[in-house]
GROMACS .gro file of C-alpha atoms in nm:
model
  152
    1UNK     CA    1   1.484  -1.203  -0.144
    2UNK     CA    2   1.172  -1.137   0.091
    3UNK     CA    3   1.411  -1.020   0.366
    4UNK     CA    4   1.563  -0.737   0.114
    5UNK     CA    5   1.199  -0.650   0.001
    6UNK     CA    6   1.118  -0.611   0.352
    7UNK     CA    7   1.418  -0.372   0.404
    8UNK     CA    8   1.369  -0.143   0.146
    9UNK     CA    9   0.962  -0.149   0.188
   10UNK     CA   10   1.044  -0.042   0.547
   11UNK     CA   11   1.324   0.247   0.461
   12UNK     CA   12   1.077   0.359   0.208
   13UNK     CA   13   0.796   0.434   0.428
   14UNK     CA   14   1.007   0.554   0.708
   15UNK     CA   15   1.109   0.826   0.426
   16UNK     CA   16   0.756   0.866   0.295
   17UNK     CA   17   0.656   0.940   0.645
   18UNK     CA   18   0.935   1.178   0.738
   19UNK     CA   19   0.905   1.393   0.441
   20UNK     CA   20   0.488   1.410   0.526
   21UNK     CA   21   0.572   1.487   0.871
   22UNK     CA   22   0.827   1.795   0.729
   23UNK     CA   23   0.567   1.857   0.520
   24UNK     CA   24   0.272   1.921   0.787
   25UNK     CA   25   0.518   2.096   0.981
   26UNK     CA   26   0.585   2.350   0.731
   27UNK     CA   27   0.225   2.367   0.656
   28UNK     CA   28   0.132   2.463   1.023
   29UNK     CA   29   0.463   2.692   1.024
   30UNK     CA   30   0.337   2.941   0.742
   31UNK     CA   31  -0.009   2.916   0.850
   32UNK     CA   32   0.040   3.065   1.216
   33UNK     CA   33   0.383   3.215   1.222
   34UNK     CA   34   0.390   3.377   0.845
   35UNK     CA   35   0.024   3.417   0.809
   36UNK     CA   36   0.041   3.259   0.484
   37UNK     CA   37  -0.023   2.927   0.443
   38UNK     CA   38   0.173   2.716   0.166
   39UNK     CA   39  -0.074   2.600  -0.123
   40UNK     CA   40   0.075   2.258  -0.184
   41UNK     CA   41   0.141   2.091   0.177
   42UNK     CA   42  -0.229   1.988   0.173
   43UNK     CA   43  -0.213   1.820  -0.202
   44UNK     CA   44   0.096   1.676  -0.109
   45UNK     CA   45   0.051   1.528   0.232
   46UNK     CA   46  -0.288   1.396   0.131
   47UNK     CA   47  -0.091   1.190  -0.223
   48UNK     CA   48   0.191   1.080   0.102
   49UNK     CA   49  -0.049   0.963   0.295
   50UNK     CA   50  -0.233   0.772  -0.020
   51UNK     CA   51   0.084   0.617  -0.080
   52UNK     CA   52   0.146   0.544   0.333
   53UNK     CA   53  -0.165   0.332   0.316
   54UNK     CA   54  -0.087   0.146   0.045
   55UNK     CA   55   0.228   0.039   0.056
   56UNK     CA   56   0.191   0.006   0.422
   57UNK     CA   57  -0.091  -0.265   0.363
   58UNK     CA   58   0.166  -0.469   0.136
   59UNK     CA   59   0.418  -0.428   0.434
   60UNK     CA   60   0.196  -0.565   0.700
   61UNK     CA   61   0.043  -0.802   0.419
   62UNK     CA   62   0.441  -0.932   0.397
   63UNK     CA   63   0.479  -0.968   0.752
   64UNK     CA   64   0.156  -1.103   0.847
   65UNK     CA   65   0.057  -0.868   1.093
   66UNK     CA   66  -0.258  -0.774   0.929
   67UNK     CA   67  -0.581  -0.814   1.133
   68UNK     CA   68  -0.759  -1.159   1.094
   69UNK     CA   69  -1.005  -1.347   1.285
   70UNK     CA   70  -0.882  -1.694   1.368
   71UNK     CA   71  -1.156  -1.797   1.579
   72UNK     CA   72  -1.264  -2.048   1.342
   73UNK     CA   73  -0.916  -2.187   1.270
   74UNK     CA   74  -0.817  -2.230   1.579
   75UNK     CA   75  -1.063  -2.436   1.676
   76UNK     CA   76  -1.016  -2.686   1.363
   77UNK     CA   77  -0.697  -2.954   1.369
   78UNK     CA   78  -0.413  -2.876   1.194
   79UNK     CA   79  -0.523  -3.055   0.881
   80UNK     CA   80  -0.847  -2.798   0.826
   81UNK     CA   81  -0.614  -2.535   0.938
   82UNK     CA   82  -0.351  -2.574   0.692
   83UNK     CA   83  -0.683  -2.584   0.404
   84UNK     CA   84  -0.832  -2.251   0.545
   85UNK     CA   85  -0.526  -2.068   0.500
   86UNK     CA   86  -0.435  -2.232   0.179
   87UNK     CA   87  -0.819  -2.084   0.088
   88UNK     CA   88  -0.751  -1.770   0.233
   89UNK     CA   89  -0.449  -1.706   0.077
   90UNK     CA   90  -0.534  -1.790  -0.290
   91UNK     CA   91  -0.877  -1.569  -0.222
   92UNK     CA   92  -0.680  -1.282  -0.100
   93UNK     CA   93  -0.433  -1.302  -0.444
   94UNK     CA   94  -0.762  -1.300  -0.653
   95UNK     CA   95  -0.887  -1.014  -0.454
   96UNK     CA   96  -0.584  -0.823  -0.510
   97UNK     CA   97  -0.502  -0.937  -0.860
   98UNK     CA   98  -0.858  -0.780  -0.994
   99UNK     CA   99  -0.876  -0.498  -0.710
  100UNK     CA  100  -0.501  -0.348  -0.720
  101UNK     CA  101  -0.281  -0.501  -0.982
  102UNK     CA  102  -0.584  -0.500  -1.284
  103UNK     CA  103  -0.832  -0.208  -1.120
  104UNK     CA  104  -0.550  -0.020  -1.069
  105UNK     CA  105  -0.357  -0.061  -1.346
  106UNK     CA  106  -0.677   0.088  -1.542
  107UNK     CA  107  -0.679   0.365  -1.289
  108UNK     CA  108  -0.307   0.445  -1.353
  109UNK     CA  109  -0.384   0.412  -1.760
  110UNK     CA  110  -0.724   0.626  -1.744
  111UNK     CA  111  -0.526   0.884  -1.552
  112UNK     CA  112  -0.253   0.898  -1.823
  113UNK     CA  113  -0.399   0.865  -2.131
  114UNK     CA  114  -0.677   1.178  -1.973
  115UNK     CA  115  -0.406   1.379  -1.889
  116UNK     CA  116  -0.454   1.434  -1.575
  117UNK     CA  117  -0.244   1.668  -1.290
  118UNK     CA  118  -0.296   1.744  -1.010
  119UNK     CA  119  -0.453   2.098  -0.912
  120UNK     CA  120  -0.142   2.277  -0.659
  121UNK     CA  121   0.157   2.019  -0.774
  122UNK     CA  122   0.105   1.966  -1.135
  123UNK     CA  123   0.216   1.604  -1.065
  124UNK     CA  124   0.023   1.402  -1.334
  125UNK     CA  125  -0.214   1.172  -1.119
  126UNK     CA  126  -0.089   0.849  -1.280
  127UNK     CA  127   0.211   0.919  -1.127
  128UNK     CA  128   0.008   0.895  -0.756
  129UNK     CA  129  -0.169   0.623  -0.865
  130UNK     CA  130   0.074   0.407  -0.994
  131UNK     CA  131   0.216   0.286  -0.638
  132UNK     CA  132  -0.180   0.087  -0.638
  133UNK     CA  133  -0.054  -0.195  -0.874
  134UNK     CA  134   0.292  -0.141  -0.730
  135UNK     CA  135   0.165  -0.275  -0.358
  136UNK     CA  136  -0.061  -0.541  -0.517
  137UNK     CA  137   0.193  -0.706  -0.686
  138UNK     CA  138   0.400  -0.677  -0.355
  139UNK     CA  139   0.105  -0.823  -0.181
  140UNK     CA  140   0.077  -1.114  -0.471
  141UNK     CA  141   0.436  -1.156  -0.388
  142UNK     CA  142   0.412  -1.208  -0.014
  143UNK     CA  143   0.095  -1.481  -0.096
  144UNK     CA  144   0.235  -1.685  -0.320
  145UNK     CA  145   0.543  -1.712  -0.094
  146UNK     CA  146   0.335  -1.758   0.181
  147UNK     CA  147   0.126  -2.001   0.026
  148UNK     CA  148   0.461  -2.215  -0.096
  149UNK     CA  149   0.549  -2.188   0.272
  150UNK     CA  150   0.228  -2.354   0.380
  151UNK     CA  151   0.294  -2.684   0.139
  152UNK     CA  152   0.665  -2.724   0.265
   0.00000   0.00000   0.00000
C-alpha cells in the first residue's frame, strides 16, 4: 500500500510541477513577447507552488529523506536509538495531527463557510487549502507505519 501511495504522490507532483512550469512560461511569454502579461499565472503558480510544498513535505516525510540531526542518536546504542525515534516519531504525529490535519482542517472550514475566492481565479480558497489536511494525514500515515516498523 505505501509503495502505491508513493507512486501516485510522486506522478502527482511531477504533474503539479509541470503544469507550474507551463504556467511561468506562459507568464514570461505574454509579458515580453505580447506586451501583455496574463492576470492569473501569478495567482496560480503561487496556489502550485503552496500545494508543491506541501505535499512534497509528506513525500519526503514518506521516504525519510527529510533533514534530521542524528548526532545525538548516533552516538547512543541501539537500545536508546530505537526509544529516540520511537519519541520522535509519535512527537512528529502530534505535531502534525494539531498543526495540519486539525489547524488545517479549520483553515479549509473558515475558508468555506466565509466564502472565500480567490482574487484572478475565482477558485474558492478552501479548495487551495484543503491539500493541508490532505498531506498531514499522508504524513500521519507514513509515522504510524514507520513507527510499526520500528517495533518489528
Amino acid at each position: 500500500m505505501r509503495n502505491k501511495i508513493d507512486a501516485v504522490l510522486g506522478k502527482t507532483l511531477v504533474l503539479i510541477m509541470s503544469v507550474m512550469v507551463i504556467n511561468v512560461l506562459w507568464q514570461v511569454f505574454t509579458r515580453y513577447v505580447t506586451g501583455n502579461p496574463s492576470s492569473f499565472t501569478d495567482e496560480l503558480a503561487r496556489y502550485l507552488m503552496i500545494w508543491i510544498g506541501v505535499l512534497g513535505a509528506a513525500y519526503v516525510s514518506g521516504r525519510n529523506l527529510h533533514v534530521a540531526i542524528d548526532i545525538l542518536p548516533l552516538r547512543q546504542n541501539l537500545k536508546t536509538q530505537k526509544k529516540l525515534k520511537i519519541i520522535v516519531t509519535v512527537l512528529i504525529i502530534l505535531f502534525v495531527l494539531f498543526a495540519f490535519v486539525i489547524g488545517g482542517t479549520r483553515l479549509v472550514y473558515i475558508s468555506y463557510v466565509l466564502g472565500q475566492q480567490s482574487p484572478s481565479l475565482q477558485l474558492p480558497l478552501a479548495f487551495v487549502y484543503v491539500i493541508i489536511p490532505i498531506s498531514g494525514l499522508l504524513i500521519m500515515y507514513y509515522k504510524i507505519s514507520d513507527l510499526k516498523n520500528i517495533n518489528s
